[in-house]
PDB file of C-alpha atoms in Angstrom:
ATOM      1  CA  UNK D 288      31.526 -28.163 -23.556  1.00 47.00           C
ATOM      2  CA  UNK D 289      28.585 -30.645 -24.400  1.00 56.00           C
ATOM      3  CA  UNK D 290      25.650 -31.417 -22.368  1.00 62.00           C
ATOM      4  CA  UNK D 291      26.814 -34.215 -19.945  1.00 77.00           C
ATOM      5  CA  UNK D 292      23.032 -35.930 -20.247  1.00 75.00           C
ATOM      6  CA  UNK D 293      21.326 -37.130 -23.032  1.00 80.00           C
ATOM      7  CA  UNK D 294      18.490 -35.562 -24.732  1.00 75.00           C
ATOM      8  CA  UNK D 295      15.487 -37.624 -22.935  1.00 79.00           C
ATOM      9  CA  UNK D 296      17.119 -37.615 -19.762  1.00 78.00           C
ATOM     10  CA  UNK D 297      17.481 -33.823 -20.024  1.00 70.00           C
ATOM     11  CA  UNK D 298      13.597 -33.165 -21.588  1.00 70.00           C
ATOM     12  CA  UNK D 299      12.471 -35.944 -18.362  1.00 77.00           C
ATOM     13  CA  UNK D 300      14.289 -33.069 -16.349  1.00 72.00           C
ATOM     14  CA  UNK D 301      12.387 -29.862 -17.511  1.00 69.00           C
ATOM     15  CA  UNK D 302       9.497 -31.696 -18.099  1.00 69.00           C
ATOM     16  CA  UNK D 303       9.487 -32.230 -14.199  1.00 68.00           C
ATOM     17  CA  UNK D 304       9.889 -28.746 -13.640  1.00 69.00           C
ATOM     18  CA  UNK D 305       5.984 -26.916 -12.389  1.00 64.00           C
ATOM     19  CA  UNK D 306       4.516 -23.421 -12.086  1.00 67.00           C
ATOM     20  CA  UNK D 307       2.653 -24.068  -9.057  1.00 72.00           C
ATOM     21  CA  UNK D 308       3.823 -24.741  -5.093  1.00 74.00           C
ATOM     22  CA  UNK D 309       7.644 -23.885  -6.201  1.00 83.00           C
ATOM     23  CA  UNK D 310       9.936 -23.500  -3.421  1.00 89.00           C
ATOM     24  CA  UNK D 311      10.325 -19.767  -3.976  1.00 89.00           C
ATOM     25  CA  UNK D 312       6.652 -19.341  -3.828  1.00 91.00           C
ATOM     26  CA  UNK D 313       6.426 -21.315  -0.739  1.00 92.00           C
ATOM     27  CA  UNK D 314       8.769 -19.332   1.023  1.00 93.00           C
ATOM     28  CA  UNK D 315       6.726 -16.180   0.074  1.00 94.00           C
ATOM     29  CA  UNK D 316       3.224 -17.726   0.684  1.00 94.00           C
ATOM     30  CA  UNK D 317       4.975 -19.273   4.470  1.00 95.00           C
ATOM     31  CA  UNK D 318       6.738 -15.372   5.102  1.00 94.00           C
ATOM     32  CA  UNK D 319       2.471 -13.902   4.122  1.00 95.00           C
ATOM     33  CA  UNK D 320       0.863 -16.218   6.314  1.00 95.00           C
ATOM     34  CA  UNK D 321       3.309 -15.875   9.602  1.00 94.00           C
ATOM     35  CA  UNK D 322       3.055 -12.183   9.831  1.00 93.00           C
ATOM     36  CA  UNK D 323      -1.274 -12.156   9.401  1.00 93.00           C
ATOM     37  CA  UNK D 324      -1.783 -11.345   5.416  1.00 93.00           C
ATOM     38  CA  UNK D 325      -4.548 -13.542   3.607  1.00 93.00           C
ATOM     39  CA  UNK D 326      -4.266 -14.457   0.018  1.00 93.00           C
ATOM     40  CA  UNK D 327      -5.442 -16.332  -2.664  1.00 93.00           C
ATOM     41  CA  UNK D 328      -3.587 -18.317  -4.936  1.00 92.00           C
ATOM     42  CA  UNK D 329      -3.970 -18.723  -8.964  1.00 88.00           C
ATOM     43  CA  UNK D 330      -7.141 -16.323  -9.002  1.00 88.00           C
ATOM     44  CA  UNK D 331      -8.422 -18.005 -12.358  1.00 87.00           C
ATOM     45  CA  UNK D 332     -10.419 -14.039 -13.444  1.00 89.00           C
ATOM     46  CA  UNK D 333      -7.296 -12.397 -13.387  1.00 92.00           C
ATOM     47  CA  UNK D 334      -4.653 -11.990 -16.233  1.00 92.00           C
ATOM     48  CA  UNK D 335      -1.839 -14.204 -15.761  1.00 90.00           C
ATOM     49  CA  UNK D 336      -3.235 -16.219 -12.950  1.00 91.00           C
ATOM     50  CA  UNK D 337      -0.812 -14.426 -10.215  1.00 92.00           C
ATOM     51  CA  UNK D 338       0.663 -17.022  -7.677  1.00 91.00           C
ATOM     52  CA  UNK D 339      -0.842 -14.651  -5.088  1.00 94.00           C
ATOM     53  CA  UNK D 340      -3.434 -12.479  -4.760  1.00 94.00           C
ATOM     54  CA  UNK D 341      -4.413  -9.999  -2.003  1.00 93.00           C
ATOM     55  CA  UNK D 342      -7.753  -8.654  -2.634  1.00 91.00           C
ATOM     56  CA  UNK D 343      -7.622  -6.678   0.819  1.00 90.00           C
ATOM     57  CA  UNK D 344      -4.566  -4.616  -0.807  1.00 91.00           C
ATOM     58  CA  UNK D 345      -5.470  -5.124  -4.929  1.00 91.00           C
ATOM     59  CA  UNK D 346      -2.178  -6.487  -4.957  1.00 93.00           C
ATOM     60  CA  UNK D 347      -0.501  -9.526  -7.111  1.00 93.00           C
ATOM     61  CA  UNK D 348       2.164 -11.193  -6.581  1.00 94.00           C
ATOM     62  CA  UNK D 349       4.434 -12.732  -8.872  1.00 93.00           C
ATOM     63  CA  UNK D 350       7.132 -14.868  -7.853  1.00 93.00           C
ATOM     64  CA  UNK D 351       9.163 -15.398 -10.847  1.00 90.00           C
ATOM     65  CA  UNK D 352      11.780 -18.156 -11.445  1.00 87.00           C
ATOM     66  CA  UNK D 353      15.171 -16.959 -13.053  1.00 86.00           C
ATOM     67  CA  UNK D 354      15.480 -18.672 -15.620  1.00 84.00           C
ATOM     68  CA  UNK D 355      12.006 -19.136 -16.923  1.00 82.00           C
ATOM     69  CA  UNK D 356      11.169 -15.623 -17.114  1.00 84.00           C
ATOM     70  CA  UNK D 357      15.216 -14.234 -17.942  1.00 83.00           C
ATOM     71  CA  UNK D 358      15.823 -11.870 -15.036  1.00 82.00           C
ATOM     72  CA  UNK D 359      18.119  -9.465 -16.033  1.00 81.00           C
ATOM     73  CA  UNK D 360      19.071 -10.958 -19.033  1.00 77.00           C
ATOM     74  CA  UNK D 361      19.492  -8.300 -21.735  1.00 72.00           C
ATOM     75  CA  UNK D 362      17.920  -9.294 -25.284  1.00 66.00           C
ATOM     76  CA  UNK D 363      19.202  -6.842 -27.647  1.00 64.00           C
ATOM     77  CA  UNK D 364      18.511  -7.178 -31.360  1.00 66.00           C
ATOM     78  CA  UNK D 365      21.695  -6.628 -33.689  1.00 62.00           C
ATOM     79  CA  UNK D 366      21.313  -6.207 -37.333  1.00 64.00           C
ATOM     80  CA  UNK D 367      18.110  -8.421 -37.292  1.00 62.00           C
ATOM     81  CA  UNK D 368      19.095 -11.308 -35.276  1.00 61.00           C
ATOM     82  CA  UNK D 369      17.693 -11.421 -31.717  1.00 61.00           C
ATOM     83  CA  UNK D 370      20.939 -12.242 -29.193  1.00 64.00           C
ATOM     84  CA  UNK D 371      20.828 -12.630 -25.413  1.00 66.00           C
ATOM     85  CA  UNK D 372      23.527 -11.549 -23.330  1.00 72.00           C
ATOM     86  CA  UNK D 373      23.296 -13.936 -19.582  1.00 74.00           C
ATOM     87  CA  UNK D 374      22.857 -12.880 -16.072  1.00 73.00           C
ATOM     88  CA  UNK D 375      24.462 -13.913 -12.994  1.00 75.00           C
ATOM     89  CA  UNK D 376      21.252 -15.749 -12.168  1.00 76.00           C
ATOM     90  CA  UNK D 377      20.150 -16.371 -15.690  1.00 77.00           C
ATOM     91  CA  UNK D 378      22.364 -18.502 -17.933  1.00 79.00           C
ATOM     92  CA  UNK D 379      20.815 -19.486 -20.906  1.00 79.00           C
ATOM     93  CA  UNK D 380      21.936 -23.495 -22.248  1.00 78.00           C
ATOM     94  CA  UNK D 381      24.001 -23.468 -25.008  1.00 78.00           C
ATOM     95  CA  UNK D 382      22.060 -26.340 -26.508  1.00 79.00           C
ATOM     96  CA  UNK D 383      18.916 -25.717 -28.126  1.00 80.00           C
ATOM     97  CA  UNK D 384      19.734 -22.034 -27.600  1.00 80.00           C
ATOM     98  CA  UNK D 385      17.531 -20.387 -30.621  1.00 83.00           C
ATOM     99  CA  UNK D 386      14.453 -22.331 -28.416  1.00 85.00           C
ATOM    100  CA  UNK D 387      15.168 -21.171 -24.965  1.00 82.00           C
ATOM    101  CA  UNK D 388      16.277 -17.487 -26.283  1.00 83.00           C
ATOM    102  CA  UNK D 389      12.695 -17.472 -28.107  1.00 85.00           C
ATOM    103  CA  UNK D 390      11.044 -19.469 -24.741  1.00 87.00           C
ATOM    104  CA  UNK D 391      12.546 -16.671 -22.340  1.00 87.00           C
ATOM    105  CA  UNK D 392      11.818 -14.131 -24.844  1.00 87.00           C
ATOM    106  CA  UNK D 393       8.069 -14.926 -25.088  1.00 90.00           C
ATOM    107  CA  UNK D 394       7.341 -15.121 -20.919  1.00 90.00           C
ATOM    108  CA  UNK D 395       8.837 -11.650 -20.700  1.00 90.00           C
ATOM    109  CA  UNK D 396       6.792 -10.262 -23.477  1.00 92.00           C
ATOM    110  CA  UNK D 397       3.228 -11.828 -21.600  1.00 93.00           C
ATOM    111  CA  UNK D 398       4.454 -11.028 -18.378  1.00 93.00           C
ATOM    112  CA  UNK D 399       4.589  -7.769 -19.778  1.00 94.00           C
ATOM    113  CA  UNK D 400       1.319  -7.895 -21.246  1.00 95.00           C
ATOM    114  CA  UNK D 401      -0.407  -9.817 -18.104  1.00 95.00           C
ATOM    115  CA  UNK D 402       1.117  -6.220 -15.897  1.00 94.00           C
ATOM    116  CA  UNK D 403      -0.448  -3.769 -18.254  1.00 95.00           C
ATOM    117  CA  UNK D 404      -3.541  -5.711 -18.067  1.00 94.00           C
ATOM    118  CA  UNK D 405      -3.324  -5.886 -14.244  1.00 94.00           C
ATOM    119  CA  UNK D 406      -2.914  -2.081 -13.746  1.00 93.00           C
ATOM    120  CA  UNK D 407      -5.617  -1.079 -16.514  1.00 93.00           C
ATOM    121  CA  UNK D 408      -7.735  -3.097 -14.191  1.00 92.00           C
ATOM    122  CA  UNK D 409      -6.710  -1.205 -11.205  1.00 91.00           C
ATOM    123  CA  UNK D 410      -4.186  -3.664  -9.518  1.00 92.00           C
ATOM    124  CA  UNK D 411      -0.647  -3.262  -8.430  1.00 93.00           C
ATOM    125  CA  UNK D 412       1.823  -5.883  -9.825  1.00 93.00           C
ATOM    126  CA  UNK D 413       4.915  -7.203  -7.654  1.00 93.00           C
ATOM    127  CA  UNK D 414       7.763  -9.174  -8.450  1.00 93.00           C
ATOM    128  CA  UNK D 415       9.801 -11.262  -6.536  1.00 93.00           C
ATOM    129  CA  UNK D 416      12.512 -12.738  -8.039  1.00 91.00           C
ATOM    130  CA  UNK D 417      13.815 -16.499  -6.911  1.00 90.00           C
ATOM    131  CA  UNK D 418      17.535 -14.910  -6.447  1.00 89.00           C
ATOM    132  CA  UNK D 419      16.457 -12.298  -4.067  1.00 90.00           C
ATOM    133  CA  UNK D 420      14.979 -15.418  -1.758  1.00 90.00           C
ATOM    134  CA  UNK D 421      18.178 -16.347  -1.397  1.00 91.00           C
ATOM    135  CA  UNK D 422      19.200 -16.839   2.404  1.00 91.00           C
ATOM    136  CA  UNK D 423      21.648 -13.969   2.462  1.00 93.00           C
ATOM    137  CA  UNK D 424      18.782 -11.594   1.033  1.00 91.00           C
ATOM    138  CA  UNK D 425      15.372 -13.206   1.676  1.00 91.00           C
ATOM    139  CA  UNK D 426      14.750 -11.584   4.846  1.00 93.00           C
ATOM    140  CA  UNK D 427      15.804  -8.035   3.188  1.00 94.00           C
ATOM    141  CA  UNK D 428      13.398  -8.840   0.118  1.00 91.00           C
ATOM    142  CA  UNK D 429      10.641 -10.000   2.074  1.00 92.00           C
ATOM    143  CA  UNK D 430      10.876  -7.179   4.904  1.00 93.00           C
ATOM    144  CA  UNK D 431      10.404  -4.561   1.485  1.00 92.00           C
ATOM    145  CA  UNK D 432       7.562  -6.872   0.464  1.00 93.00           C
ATOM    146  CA  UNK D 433       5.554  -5.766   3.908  1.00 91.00           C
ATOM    147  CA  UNK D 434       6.505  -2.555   3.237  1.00 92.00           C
ATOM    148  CA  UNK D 435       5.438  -2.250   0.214  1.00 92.00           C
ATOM    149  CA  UNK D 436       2.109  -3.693   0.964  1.00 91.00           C
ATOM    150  CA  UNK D 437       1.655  -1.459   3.652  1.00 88.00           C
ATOM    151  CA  UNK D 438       2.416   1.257   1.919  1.00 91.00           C
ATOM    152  CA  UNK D 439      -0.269   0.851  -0.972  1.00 89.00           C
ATOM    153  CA  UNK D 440      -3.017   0.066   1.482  1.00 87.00           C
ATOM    154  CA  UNK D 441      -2.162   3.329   2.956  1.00 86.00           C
ATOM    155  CA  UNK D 442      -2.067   5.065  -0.113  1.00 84.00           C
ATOM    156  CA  UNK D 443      -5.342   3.053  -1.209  1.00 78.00           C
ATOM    157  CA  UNK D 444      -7.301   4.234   2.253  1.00 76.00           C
ATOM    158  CA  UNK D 445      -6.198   7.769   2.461  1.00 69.00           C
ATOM    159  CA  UNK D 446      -8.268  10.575   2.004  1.00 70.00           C
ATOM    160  CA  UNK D 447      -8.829  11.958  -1.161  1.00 63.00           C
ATOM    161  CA  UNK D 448      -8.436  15.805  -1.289  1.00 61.00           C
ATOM    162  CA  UNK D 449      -9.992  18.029  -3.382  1.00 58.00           C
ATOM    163  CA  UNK D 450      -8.576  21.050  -4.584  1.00 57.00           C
ATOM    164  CA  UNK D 451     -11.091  24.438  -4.160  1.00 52.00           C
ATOM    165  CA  UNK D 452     -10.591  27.088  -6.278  1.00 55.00           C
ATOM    166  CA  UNK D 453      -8.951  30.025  -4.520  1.00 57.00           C
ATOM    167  CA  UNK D 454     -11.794  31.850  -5.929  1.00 54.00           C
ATOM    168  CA  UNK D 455     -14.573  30.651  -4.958  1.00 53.00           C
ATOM    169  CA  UNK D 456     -15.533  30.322  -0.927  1.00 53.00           C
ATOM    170  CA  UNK D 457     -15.468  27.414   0.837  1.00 52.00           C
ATOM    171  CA  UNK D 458     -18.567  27.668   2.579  1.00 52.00           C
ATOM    172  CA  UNK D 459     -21.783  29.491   1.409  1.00 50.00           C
ATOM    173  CA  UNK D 460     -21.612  31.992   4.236  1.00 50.00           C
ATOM    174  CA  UNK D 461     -17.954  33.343   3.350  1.00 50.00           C
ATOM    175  CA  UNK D 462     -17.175  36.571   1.908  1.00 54.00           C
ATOM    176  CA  UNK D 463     -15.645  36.984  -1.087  1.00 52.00           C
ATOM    177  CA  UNK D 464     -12.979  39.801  -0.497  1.00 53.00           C
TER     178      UNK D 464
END
C-alpha cells in the first residue's frame, strides 16, 4: 500500500507535530493540578527537560508519545541488521522506514540515558504513556500516578533506622550481660 499523501504534504504534517503542551500532557498536567500537586514544567537544569517536575516529591514526569519514543516496540538485531517488530500502539511507516526505525531507536536510547542521569542525581523517573490516557484507562493510569507519588513521598519522609549492634548497649547505662 503507498502513502496516500505526497511527500511535502506528509513532512508539513510531522513538521507540525510539538514536544510541548501535547494533549496527553495536558490531561496529566489538568488531572496534577485538580487534586492539589504543584509542578514545574521543562525544568531547563535537569537531564531531558521532563514535561513535569515535582520538586516537593523529586519526581519527573515523562509523558511519552507512542510513536515518537516506540512503546513496546521490540528492536531486535538479527545477523547485523537492526529490525523492529510494531506494537499495537506503535506502528512504524513503511516509507522512509530505515529513518524512523533509526529516529525511534535513538529517543529510546536518550530516554534511557536522560533516566540514569535522573536517578544518579537522586530523582525518581515516571512514565506515562499516551495509550494508557486513553478514556477507557486514563482514570486507572492516573489514579496509580497519585499513588505512586504518594508512595515515594512517604518513603522519602520516613524515618531512617539505624541498625545497633546486638553487642553493644543501647544506652551508656546498660549492662552488658
Amino acid at each position: 500500500m503507498s502513502d496516500t499523501i505526497t511527500t511535502q504534504q506528509r513532512h508539513a504534517n510531522m513538521a507540525a507535530i510539538h514536544s510541548k503542551d501535547t494533549k496527553p500532557e495536558m490531561v496529566v498536567r489538568k488531572w496534577l493540578w485538580g487534586r492539589g500537586y504543584r509542578y514545574r514544567l521543562n525544568h531547563p537544569r535537569l537531564p531531558g527537560k521532563p514535561d513535569i517536575v515535582m520538586l516537593k516529591y523529586r519526581t519527573c514526569i515523562f509523558v511519552n508519545g507512542c510513536f515518537w519514543h516506540g512503546h513496546n516496540v521490540a528492536l531486535p538485531q538479527v545477523n547485523g541488521e537492526k529490525l523492529i517488530v510494531n506494537s499495537e500502539c506503535c506502528k512504524i511507516p513503511k516509507t522512509n522506514r530505515d529513518f524512523w526505525v533509526a529516529k525511534i531507536r535513538r529517543n529510546q536510547e536518550r530516554d534511557k540515558a536522560v533516566k540514569q542521569q535522573l536517578a544518579s542525581m537522586g530523582w525518581h523517573s515516571i512514565v506515562i504513556w499516551e495509550c494508557e490516557l486513553k478514556p477507557k484507562v486514563r482514570e486507572r493510569t492516573l489514579e496509580s500516578l497519585t499513588y505512586t507519588l504518594n508512595k515515594i513521598f512517604l518513603q522519602d519522609r520516613s524515618p531512617k533506622r539505624y541498625d545497633t549492634p546486638e553487642d553493644a548497649p543501647a544506652m551508656a547505662a546498660e549492662d552488658i550481660t
